[in-house]
């Protein structure tokens, strides 16, 4: 748990209840309202964020750059073209 968990602990405990891990004082209504506002603000920021675009290219694939409609020839070809690119 870290400091960012405090709003969640306050929200779960509710006003007038001592949060888990604390033995000093119960949650005040102001602290509870601040926790609710914190999560509302986070939800608003997440909804406003633009959708992410993958860094390595588009999400949907494009058509392949090279299409080879040629089988392996039994004899040497004078102009192999893109056939030489095949493994």
mmCIF file of C-alpha atoms in Angstrom:
data_model
loop_
_atom_site.group_PDB
_atom_site.id
_atom_site.type_symbol
_atom_site.label_atom_id
_atom_site.label_comp_id
_atom_site.label_asym_id
_atom_site.label_seq_id
_atom_site.Cartn_x
_atom_site.Cartn_y
_atom_site.Cartn_z
ATOM 1 C CA UNK A 1 0.000 0.000 0.000
ATOM 2 C CA UNK A 2 1.177 3.510 -0.693
ATOM 3 C CA UNK A 3 -0.094 7.047 -0.190
ATOM 4 C CA UNK A 4 -2.419 6.822 -3.198
ATOM 5 C CA UNK A 5 -4.382 4.116 -1.421
ATOM 6 C CA UNK A 6 -5.592 6.552 1.223
ATOM 7 C CA UNK A 7 -8.630 7.790 -0.806
ATOM 8 C CA UNK A 8 -9.662 4.175 -1.373
ATOM 9 C CA UNK A 9 -9.360 3.333 2.332
ATOM 10 C CA UNK A 10 -11.436 6.412 3.221
ATOM 11 C CA UNK A 11 -14.068 5.532 0.617
ATOM 12 C CA UNK A 12 -14.345 1.933 1.841
ATOM 13 C CA UNK A 13 -14.461 2.890 5.524
ATOM 14 C CA UNK A 14 -17.028 5.647 5.142
ATOM 15 C CA UNK A 15 -17.706 8.638 7.392
ATOM 16 C CA UNK A 16 -17.418 8.002 11.124
ATOM 17 C CA UNK A 17 -15.450 4.753 10.773
ATOM 18 C CA UNK A 18 -11.754 4.310 11.576
ATOM 19 C CA UNK A 19 -9.964 3.099 8.412
ATOM 20 C CA UNK A 20 -7.967 -0.127 8.504
ATOM 21 C CA UNK A 21 -4.380 0.429 9.599
ATOM 22 C CA UNK A 22 -5.232 3.646 11.461
ATOM 23 C CA UNK A 23 -6.149 3.792 15.116
ATOM 24 C CA UNK A 24 -6.284 7.535 15.692
ATOM 25 C CA UNK A 25 -9.544 9.042 14.462
ATOM 26 C CA UNK A 26 -12.539 8.130 12.297
ATOM 27 C CA UNK A 27 -13.051 9.397 8.755
ATOM 28 C CA UNK A 28 -14.645 12.828 8.625
ATOM 29 C CA UNK A 29 -17.351 13.751 6.131
ATOM 30 C CA UNK A 30 -14.916 16.180 4.468
ATOM 31 C CA UNK A 31 -12.291 13.437 4.017
ATOM 32 C CA UNK A 32 -14.970 11.155 2.553
ATOM 33 C CA UNK A 33 -16.149 13.892 0.150
ATOM 34 C CA UNK A 34 -12.524 14.545 -0.868
ATOM 35 C CA UNK A 35 -12.053 10.833 -1.624
ATOM 36 C CA UNK A 36 -15.200 10.767 -3.769
ATOM 37 C CA UNK A 37 -14.015 13.912 -5.595
ATOM 38 C CA UNK A 38 -10.603 12.298 -6.150
ATOM 39 C CA UNK A 39 -12.123 9.270 -7.891
ATOM 40 C CA UNK A 40 -14.564 11.406 -9.891
ATOM 41 C CA UNK A 41 -11.649 13.538 -11.115
ATOM 42 C CA UNK A 42 -9.648 10.431 -12.072
ATOM 43 C CA UNK A 43 -12.630 9.036 -13.998
ATOM 44 C CA UNK A 44 -13.092 12.360 -15.803
ATOM 45 C CA UNK A 45 -9.414 12.547 -16.787
ATOM 46 C CA UNK A 46 -9.442 8.972 -18.072
ATOM 47 C CA UNK A 47 -12.564 9.585 -20.173
ATOM 48 C CA UNK A 48 -11.066 12.752 -21.696
ATOM 49 C CA UNK A 49 -7.785 11.094 -22.615
ATOM 50 C CA UNK A 50 -7.443 10.420 -26.326
ATOM 51 C CA UNK A 51 -7.195 6.861 -27.495
ATOM 52 C CA UNK A 52 -3.676 5.537 -27.802
ATOM 53 C CA UNK A 53 -2.109 4.713 -31.134
ATOM 54 C CA UNK A 54 0.402 1.863 -31.097
ATOM 55 C CA UNK A 55 3.972 3.092 -31.531
ATOM 56 C CA UNK A 56 4.893 0.310 -33.943
ATOM 57 C CA UNK A 57 2.128 0.855 -36.465
ATOM 58 C CA UNK A 58 -1.622 0.827 -36.927
ATOM 59 C CA UNK A 59 -3.929 -1.343 -34.848
ATOM 60 C CA UNK A 60 -5.394 -2.986 -37.968
ATOM 61 C CA UNK A 61 -3.012 -4.618 -40.460
ATOM 62 C CA UNK A 62 -2.648 -3.284 -43.983
ATOM 63 C CA UNK A 63 -2.529 -5.319 -47.152
ATOM 64 C CA UNK A 64 0.856 -7.007 -47.586
ATOM 65 C CA UNK A 65 3.481 -4.998 -49.445
ATOM 66 C CA UNK A 66 4.525 -7.860 -51.745
ATOM 67 C CA UNK A 67 2.336 -10.649 -53.058
ATOM 68 C CA UNK A 68 4.077 -13.496 -54.835
ATOM 69 C CA UNK A 69 1.923 -15.632 -57.086
ATOM 70 C CA UNK A 70 4.796 -17.760 -58.302
ATOM 71 C CA UNK A 71 5.823 -21.288 -57.452
ATOM 72 C CA UNK A 72 9.415 -22.461 -57.230
ATOM 73 C CA UNK A 73 10.697 -22.945 -60.780
ATOM 74 C CA UNK A 74 12.621 -26.091 -61.695
ATOM 75 C CA UNK A 75 14.844 -24.186 -64.079
ATOM 76 C CA UNK A 76 16.713 -20.936 -63.812
ATOM 77 C CA UNK A 77 14.651 -17.863 -64.754
ATOM 78 C CA UNK A 78 16.237 -15.053 -66.816
ATOM 79 C CA UNK A 79 14.585 -12.262 -64.812
ATOM 80 C CA UNK A 80 13.626 -13.595 -61.362
ATOM 81 C CA UNK A 81 12.129 -10.285 -60.131
ATOM 82 C CA UNK A 82 10.728 -10.633 -56.628
ATOM 83 C CA UNK A 83 11.100 -14.429 -56.667
ATOM 84 C CA UNK A 84 14.657 -14.020 -55.344
ATOM 85 C CA UNK A 85 13.201 -12.554 -52.137
ATOM 86 C CA UNK A 86 11.620 -15.858 -51.190
ATOM 87 C CA UNK A 87 13.357 -17.920 -48.515
#
